[in-house]
PDB file of C-alpha atoms in Angstrom:
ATOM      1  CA  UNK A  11     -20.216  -7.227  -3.256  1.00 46.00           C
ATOM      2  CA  UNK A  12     -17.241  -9.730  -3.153  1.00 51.00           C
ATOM      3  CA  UNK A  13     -14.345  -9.611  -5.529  1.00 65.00           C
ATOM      4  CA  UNK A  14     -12.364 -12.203  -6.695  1.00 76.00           C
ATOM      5  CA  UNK A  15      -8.324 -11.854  -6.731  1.00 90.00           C
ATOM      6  CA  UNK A  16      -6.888 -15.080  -7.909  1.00 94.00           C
ATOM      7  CA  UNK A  17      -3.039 -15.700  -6.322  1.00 95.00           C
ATOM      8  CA  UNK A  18      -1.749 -16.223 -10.230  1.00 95.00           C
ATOM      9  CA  UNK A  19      -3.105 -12.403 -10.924  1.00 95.00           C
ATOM     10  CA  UNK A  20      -2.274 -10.800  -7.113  1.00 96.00           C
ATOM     11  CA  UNK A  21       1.577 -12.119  -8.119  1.00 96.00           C
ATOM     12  CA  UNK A  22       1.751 -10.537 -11.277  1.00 95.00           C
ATOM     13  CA  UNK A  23      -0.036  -6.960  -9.545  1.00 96.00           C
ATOM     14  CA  UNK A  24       2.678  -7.739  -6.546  1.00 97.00           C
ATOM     15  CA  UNK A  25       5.289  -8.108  -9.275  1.00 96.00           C
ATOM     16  CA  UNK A  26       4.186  -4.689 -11.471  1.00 94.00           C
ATOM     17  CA  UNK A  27       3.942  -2.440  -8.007  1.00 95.00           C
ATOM     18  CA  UNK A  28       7.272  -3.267  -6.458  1.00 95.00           C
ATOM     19  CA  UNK A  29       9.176  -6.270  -8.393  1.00 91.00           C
ATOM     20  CA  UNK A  30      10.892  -4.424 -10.546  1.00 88.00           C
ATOM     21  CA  UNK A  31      12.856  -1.981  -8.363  1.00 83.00           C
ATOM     22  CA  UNK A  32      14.410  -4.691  -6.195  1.00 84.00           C
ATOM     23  CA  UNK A  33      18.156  -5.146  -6.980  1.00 83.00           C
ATOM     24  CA  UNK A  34      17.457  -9.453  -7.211  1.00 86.00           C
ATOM     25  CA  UNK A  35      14.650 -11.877  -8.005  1.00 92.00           C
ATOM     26  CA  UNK A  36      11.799 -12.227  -4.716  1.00 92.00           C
ATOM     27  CA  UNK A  37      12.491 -15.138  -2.632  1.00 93.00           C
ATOM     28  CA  UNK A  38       9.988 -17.680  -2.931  1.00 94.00           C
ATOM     29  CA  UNK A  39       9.363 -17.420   1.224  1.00 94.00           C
ATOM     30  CA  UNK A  40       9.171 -13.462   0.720  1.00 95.00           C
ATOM     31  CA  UNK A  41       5.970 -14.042  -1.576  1.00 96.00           C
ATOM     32  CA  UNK A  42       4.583 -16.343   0.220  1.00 97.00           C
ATOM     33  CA  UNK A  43       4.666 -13.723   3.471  1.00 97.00           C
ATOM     34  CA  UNK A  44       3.660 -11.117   1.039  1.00 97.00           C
ATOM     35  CA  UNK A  45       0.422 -13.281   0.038  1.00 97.00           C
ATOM     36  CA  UNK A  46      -0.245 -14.567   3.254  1.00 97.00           C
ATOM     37  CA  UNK A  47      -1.186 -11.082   4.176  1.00 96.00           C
ATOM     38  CA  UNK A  48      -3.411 -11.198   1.154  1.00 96.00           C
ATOM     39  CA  UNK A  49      -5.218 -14.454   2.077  1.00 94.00           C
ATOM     40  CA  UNK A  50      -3.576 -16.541   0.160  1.00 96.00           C
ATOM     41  CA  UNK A  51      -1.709 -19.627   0.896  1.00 96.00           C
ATOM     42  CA  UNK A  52       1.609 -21.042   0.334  1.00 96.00           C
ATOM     43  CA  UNK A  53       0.469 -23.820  -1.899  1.00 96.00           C
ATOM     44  CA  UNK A  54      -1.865 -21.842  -3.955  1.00 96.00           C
ATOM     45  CA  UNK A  55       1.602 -19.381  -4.199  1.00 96.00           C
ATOM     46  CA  UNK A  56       3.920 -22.433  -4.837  1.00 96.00           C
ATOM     47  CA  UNK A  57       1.181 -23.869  -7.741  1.00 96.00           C
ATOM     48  CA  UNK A  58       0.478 -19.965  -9.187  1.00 96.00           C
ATOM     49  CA  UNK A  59       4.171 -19.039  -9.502  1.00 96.00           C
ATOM     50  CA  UNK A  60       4.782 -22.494 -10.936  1.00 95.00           C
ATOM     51  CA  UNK A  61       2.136 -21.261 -13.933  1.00 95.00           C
ATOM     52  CA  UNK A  62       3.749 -18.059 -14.055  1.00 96.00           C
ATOM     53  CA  UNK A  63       6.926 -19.773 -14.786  1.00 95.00           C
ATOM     54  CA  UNK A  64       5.731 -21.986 -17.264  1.00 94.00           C
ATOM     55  CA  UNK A  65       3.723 -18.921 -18.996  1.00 92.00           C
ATOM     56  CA  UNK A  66       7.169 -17.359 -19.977  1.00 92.00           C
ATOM     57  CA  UNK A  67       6.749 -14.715 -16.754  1.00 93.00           C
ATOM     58  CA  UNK A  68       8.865 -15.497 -13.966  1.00 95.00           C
ATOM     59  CA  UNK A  69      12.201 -16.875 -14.226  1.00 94.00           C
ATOM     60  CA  UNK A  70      14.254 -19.093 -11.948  1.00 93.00           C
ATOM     61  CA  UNK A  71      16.719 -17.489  -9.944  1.00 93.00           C
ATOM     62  CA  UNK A  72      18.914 -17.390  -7.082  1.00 91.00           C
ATOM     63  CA  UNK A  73      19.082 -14.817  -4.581  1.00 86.00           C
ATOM     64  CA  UNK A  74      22.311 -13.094  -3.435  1.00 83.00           C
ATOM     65  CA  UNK A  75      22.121 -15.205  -0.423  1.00 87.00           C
ATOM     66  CA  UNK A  76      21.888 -18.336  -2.337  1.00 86.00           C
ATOM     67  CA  UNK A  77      18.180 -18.707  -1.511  1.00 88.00           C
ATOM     68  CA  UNK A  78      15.698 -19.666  -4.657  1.00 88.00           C
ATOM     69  CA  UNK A  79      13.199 -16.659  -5.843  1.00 92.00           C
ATOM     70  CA  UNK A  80      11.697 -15.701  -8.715  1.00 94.00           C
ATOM     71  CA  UNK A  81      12.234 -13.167 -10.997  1.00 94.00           C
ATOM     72  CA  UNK A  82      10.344 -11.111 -14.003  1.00 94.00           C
ATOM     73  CA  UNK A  83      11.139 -12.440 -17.351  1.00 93.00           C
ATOM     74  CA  UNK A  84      12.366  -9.941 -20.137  1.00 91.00           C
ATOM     75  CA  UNK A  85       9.083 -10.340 -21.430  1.00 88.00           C
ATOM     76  CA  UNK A  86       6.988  -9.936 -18.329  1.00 91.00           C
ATOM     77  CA  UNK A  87       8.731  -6.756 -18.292  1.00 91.00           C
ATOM     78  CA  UNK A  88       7.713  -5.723 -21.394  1.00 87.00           C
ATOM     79  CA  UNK A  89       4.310  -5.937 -20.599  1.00 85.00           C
ATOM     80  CA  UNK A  90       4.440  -4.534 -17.176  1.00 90.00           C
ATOM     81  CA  UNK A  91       5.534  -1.760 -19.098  1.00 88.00           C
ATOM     82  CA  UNK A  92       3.472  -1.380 -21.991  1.00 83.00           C
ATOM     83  CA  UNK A  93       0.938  -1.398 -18.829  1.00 84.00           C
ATOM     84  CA  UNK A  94       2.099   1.082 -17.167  1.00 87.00           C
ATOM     85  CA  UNK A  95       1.329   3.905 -19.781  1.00 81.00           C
ATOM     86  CA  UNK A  96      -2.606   2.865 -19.177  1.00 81.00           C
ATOM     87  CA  UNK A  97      -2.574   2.007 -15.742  1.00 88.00           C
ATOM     88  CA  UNK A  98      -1.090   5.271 -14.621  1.00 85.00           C
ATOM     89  CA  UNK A  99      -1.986   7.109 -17.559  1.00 74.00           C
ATOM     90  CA  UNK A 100      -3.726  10.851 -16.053  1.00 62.00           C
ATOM     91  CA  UNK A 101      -3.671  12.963 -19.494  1.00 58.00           C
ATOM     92  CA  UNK A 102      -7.002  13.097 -21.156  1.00 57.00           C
ATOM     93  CA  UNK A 103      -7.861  10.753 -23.789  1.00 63.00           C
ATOM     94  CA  UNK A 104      -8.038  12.316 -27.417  1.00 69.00           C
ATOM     95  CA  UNK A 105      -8.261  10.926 -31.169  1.00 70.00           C
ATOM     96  CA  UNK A 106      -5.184  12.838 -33.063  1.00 71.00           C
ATOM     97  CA  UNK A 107      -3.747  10.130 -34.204  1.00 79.00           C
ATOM     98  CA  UNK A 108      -6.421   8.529 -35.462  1.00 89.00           C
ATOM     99  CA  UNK A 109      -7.290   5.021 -35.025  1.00 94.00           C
ATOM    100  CA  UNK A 110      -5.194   1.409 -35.706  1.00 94.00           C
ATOM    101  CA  UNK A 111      -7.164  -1.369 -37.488  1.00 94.00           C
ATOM    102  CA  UNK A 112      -5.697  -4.538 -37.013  1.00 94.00           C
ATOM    103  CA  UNK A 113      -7.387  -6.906 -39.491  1.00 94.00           C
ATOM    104  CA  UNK A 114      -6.770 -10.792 -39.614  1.00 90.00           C
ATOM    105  CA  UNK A 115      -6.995 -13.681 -41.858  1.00 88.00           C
ATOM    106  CA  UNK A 116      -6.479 -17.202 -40.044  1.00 86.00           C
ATOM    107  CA  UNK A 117      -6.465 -20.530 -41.895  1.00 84.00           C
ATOM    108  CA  UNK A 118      -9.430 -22.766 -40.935  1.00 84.00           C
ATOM    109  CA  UNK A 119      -6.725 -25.336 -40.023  1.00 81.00           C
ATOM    110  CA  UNK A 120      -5.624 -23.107 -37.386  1.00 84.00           C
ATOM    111  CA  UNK A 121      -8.582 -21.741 -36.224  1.00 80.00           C
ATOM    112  CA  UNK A 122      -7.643 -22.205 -32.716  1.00 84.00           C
ATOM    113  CA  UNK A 123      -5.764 -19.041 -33.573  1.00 86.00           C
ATOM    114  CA  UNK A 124      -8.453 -16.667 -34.534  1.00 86.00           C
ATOM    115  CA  UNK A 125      -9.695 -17.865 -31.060  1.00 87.00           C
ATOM    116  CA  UNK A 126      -7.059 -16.168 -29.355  1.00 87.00           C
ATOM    117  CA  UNK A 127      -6.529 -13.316 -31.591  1.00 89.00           C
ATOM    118  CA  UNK A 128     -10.041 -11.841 -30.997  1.00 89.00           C
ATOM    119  CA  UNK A 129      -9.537 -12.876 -27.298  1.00 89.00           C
ATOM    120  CA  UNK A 130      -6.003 -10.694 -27.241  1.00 89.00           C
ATOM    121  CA  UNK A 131      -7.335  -7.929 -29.171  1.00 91.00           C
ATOM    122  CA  UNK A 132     -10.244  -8.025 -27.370  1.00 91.00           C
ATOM    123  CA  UNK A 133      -8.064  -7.508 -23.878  1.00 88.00           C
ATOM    124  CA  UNK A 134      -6.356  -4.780 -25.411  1.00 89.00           C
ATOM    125  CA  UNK A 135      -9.026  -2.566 -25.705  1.00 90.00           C
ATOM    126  CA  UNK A 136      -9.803  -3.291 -29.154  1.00 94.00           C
ATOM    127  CA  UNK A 137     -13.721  -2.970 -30.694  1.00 95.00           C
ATOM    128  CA  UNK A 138     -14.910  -5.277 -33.151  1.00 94.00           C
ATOM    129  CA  UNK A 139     -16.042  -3.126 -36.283  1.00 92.00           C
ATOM    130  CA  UNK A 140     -16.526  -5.899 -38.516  1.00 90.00           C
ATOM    131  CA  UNK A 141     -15.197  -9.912 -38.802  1.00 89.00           C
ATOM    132  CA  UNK A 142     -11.691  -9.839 -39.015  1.00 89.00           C
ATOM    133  CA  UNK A 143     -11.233  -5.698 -38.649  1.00 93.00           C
ATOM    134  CA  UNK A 144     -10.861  -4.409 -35.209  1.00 95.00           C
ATOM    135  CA  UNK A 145     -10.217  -1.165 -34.443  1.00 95.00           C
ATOM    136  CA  UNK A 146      -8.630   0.596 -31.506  1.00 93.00           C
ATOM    137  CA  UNK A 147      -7.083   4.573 -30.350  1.00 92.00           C
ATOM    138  CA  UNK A 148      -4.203   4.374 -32.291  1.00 90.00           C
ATOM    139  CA  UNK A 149      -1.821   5.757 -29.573  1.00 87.00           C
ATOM    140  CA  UNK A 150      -2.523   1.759 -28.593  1.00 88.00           C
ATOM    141  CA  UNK A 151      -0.562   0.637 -31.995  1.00 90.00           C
ATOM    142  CA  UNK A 152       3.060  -0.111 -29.869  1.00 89.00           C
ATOM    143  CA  UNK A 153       1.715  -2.105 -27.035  1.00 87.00           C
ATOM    144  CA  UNK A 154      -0.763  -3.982 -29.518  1.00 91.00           C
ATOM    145  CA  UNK A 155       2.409  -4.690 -32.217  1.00 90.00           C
ATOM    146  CA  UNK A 156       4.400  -6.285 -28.824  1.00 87.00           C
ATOM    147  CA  UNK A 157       1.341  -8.244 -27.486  1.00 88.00           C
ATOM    148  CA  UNK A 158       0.975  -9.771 -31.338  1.00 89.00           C
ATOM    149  CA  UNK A 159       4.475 -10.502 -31.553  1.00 89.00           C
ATOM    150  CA  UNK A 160       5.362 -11.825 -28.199  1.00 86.00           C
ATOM    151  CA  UNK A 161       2.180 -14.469 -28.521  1.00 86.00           C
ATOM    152  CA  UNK A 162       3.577 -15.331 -32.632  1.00 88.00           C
ATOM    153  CA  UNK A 163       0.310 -14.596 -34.201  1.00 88.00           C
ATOM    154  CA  UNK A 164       1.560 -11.580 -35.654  1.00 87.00           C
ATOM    155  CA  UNK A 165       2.071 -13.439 -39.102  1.00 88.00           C
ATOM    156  CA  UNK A 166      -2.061 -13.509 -39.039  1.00 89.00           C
ATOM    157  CA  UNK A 167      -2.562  -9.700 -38.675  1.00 91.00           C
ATOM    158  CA  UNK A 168      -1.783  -6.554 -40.597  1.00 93.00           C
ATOM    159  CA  UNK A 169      -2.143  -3.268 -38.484  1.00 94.00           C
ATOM    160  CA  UNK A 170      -3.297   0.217 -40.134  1.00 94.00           C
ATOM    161  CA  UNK A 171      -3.456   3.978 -39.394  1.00 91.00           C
ATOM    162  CA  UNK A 172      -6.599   5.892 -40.433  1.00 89.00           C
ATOM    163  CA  UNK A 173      -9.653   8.160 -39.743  1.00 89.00           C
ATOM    164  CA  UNK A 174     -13.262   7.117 -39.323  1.00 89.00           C
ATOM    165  CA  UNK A 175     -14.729   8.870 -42.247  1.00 88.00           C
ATOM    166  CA  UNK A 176     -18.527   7.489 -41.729  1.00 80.00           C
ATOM    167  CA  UNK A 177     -21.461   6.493 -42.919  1.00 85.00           C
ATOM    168  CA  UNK A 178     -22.692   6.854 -39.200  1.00 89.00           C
ATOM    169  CA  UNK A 179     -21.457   9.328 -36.615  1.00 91.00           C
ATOM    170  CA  UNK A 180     -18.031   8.308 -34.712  1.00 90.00           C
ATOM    171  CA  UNK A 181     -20.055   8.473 -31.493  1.00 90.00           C
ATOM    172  CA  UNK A 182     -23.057   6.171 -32.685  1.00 92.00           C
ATOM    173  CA  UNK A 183     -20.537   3.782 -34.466  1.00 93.00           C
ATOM    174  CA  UNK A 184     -18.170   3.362 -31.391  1.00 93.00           C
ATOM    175  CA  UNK A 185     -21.369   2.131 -29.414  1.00 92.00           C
ATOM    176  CA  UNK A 186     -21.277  -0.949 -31.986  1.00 94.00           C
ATOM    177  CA  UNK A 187     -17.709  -1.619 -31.949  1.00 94.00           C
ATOM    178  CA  UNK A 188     -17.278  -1.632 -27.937  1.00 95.00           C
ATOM    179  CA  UNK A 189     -20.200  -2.777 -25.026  1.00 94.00           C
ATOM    180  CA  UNK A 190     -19.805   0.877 -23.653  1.00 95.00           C
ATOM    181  CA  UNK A 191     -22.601  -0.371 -21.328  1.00 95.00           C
ATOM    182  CA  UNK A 192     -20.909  -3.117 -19.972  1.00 94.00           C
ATOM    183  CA  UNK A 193     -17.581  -0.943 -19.523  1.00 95.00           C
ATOM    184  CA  UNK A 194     -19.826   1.403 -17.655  1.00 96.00           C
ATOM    185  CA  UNK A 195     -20.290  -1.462 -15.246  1.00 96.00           C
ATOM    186  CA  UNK A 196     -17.343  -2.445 -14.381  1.00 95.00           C
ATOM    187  CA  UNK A 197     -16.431   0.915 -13.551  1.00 96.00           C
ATOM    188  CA  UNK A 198     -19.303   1.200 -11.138  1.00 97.00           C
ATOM    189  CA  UNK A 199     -18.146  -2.138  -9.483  1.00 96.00           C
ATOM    190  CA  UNK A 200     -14.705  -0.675  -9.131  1.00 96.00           C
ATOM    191  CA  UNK A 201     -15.997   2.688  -7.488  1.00 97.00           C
ATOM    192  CA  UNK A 202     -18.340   0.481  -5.087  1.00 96.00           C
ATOM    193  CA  UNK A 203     -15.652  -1.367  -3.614  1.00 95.00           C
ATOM    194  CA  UNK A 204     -12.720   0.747  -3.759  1.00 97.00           C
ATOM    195  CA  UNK A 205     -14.168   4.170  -3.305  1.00 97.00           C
ATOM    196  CA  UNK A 206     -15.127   3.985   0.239  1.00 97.00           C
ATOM    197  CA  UNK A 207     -11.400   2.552   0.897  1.00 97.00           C
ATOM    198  CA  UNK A 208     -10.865   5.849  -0.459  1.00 98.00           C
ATOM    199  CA  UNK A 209     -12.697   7.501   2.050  1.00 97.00           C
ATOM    200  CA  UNK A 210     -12.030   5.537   4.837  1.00 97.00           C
ATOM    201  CA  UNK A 211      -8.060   5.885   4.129  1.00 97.00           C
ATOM    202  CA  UNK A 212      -8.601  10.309   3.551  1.00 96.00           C
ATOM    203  CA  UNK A 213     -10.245  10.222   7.183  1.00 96.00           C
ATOM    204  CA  UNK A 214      -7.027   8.509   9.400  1.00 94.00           C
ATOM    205  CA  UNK A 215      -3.867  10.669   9.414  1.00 94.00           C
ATOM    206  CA  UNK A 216      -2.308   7.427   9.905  1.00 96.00           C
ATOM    207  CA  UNK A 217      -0.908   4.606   6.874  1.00 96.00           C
ATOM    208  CA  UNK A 218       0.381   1.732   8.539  1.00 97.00           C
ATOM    209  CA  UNK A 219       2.386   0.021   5.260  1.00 97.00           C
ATOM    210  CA  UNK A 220       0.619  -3.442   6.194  1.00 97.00           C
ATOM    211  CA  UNK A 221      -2.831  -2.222   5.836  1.00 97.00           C
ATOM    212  CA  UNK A 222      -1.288   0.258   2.932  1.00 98.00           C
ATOM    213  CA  UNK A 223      -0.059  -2.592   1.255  1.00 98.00           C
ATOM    214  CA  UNK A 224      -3.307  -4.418   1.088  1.00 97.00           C
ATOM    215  CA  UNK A 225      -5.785  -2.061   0.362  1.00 97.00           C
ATOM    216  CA  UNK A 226      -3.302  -0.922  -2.594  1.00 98.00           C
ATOM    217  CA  UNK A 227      -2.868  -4.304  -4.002  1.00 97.00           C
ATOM    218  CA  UNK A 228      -6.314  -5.033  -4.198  1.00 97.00           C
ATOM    219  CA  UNK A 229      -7.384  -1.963  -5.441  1.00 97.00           C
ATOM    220  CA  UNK A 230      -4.321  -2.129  -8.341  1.00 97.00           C
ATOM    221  CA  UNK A 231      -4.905  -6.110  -8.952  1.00 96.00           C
ATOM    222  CA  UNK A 232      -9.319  -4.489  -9.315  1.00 95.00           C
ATOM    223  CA  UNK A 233      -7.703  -1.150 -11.518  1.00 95.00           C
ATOM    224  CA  UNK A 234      -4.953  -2.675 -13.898  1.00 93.00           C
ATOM    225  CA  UNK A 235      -7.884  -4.921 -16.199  1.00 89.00           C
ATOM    226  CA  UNK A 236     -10.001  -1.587 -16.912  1.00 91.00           C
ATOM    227  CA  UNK A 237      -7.793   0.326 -18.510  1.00 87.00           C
ATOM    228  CA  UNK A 238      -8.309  -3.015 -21.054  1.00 86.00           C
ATOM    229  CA  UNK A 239     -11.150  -2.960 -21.157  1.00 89.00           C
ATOM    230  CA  UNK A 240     -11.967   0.667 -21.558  1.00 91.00           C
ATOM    231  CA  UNK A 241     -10.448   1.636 -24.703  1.00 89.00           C
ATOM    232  CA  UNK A 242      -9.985   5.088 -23.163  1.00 87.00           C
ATOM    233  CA  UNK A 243     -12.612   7.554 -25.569  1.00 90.00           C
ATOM    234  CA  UNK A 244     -12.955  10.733 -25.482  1.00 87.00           C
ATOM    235  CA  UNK A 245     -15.597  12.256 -23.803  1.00 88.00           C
ATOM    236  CA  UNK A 246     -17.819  13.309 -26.979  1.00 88.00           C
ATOM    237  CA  UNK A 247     -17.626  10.071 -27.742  1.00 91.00           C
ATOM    238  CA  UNK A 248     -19.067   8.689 -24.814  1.00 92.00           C
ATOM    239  CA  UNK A 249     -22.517   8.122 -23.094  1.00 92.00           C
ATOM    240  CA  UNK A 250     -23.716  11.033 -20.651  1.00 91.00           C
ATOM    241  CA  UNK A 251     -22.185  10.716 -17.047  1.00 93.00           C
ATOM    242  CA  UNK A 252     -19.787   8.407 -18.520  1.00 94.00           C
ATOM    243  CA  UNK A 253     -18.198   6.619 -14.036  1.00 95.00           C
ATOM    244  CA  UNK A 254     -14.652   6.179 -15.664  1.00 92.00           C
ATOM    245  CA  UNK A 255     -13.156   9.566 -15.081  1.00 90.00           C
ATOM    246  CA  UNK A 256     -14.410   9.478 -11.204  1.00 94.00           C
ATOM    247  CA  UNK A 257     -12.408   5.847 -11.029  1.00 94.00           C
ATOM    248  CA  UNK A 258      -9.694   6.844 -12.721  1.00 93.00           C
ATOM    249  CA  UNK A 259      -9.754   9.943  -9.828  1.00 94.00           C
ATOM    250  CA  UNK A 260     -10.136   6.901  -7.372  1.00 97.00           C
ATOM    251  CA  UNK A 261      -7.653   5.006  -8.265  1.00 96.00           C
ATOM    252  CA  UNK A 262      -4.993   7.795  -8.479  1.00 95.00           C
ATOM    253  CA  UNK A 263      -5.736   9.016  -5.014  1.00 96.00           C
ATOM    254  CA  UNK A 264      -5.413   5.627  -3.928  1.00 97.00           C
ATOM    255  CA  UNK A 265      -2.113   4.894  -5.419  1.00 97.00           C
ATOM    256  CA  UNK A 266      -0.724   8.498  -4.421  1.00 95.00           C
ATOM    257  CA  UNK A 267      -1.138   8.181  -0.625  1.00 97.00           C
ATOM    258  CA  UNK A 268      -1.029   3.924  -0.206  1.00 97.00           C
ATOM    259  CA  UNK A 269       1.773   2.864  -2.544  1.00 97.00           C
ATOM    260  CA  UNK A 270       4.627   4.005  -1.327  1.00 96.00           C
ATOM    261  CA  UNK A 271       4.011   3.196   2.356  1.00 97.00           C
ATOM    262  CA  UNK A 272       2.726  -0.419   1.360  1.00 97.00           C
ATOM    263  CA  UNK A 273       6.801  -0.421   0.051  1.00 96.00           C
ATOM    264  CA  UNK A 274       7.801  -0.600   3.504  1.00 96.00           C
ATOM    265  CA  UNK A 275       5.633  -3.373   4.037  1.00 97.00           C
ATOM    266  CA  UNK A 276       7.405  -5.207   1.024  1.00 95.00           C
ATOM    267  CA  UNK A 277      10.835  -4.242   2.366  1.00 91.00           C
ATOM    268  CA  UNK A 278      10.528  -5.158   5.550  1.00 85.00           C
ATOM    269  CA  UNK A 279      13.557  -7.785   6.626  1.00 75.00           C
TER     270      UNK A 279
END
């Protein structure tokens, strides 16, 4: 099965791994070496960085050497963060704090706007439990009040905290407000392509950091959208032999033993 890595996303994955430890911004010849060794080429860099820029992401900036490079925005930060709690997240999902409904009203003159703001919600793990009420963990609240606010269409939405109190079970409703079946999938896809890396990487005694670096890229560039998708549920509200605990497990391994030696990869002069 082939998987797609577009340059624009493989930047922002190459930023989030080991951008934001570097004292200065990444020359623009560093990522180009660094994506070369990805497939990519240095147009498709040049034109992807360019986008990046323009998005609000990267920001123009010279290196201590004079040279020109790239560095993260103070919003690209922000959401590299706000990331990182899901990406890396290894505690066991649970519902104490209830659940956050964020519920919208958008003006049919601006309906471009309730476009995006199911999209967004959408990509943050929200469920759609009826038009204009979406509903999420609430422990997602933070990341989904910075998201609405850094994209202005906070003035659209109000957020709550509350419990599910019925009609249906929590487990029976939860299969309407998410595709848990699709989720499912892309879990399986994930454990197809990156589990026998896994394997493969458990059997050498060896990581050389070029070959770390790539296999950990990929596999974090694959990871970092299903923690989006996957609302994170716990288990009793989840199908039987529910694949996302066993990629999570993947994905950790993976990062444990490839990311730091694919640093020495990105640090080489």
């Amino acid at each position: 099965m082939a998987e797609q890595h577009t340059p624009r996303s493989l930047i922002v994955t190459l930023y989030g791994a080991y951008g934001r430890e570097r004292p200065g911004p990444f020359p623009v010849a560093e990522l180009i070496r660094l994506l070369a060794a990805l497939g990519v080429d240095a147009p498709s860099v040049r034109s992807s960085v360019s986008r990046l820029k323009r998005r609000g992401l990267l920001v123009a900036e010279r290196t201590a050497e004079g040279a020109a490079g790239y560095a993260l925005s103070a919003d690209a930060r922000q959401l590299l963060d706000d990331g990182d709690r899901r990406i890396f997240a290894r505690t066991s999902p649970e519902l104490s704090e209830g659940w956050v409904l964020a519920v919208f009203s958008v003006p049919e003159s601006e309906r471009h706007k309730r476009h995006l703001l199911r999209s967004r919600l959408s990509r943050l793990g929200f469920g759609s439990a009826a038009p204009g009420v979406w509903i999420a963990p609430a422990r997602l609240y933070e990341e989904a009040r910075h998201t609405l606010r850094r994209l202005q269409l906070d003035p659209y939405v109000e957020l709550f905290r509350g419990e599910h109190l019925g009609f249906a079970p929590t487990e029976e409703a939860a299969g309407r407000w998410w595709d848990l079946t699709a989720i499912a999938k892309q879990h399986e896809q994930f454990l197809d392509l990156h589990e026998p890396v896994l394997r493969a990487w458990e059997a050498r005694e060896d990581t050389p950091p070029e070959e770390a670096y790539r296999d950990y890229l990929t596999a974090l560039d694959s990871w970092r959208r299903l923690p989006y998708a996957d609302p994170g549920l716990p288990e009793a509200l989840l199908p039987r032999g529910w694949p996302g605990g066993r990629s999570a497990e993947v994905f950790a391994r993976l990062h444990g033993r490839l990311r730091d030696a694919g640093a020495g990869f990105v640090d080489a002069p």
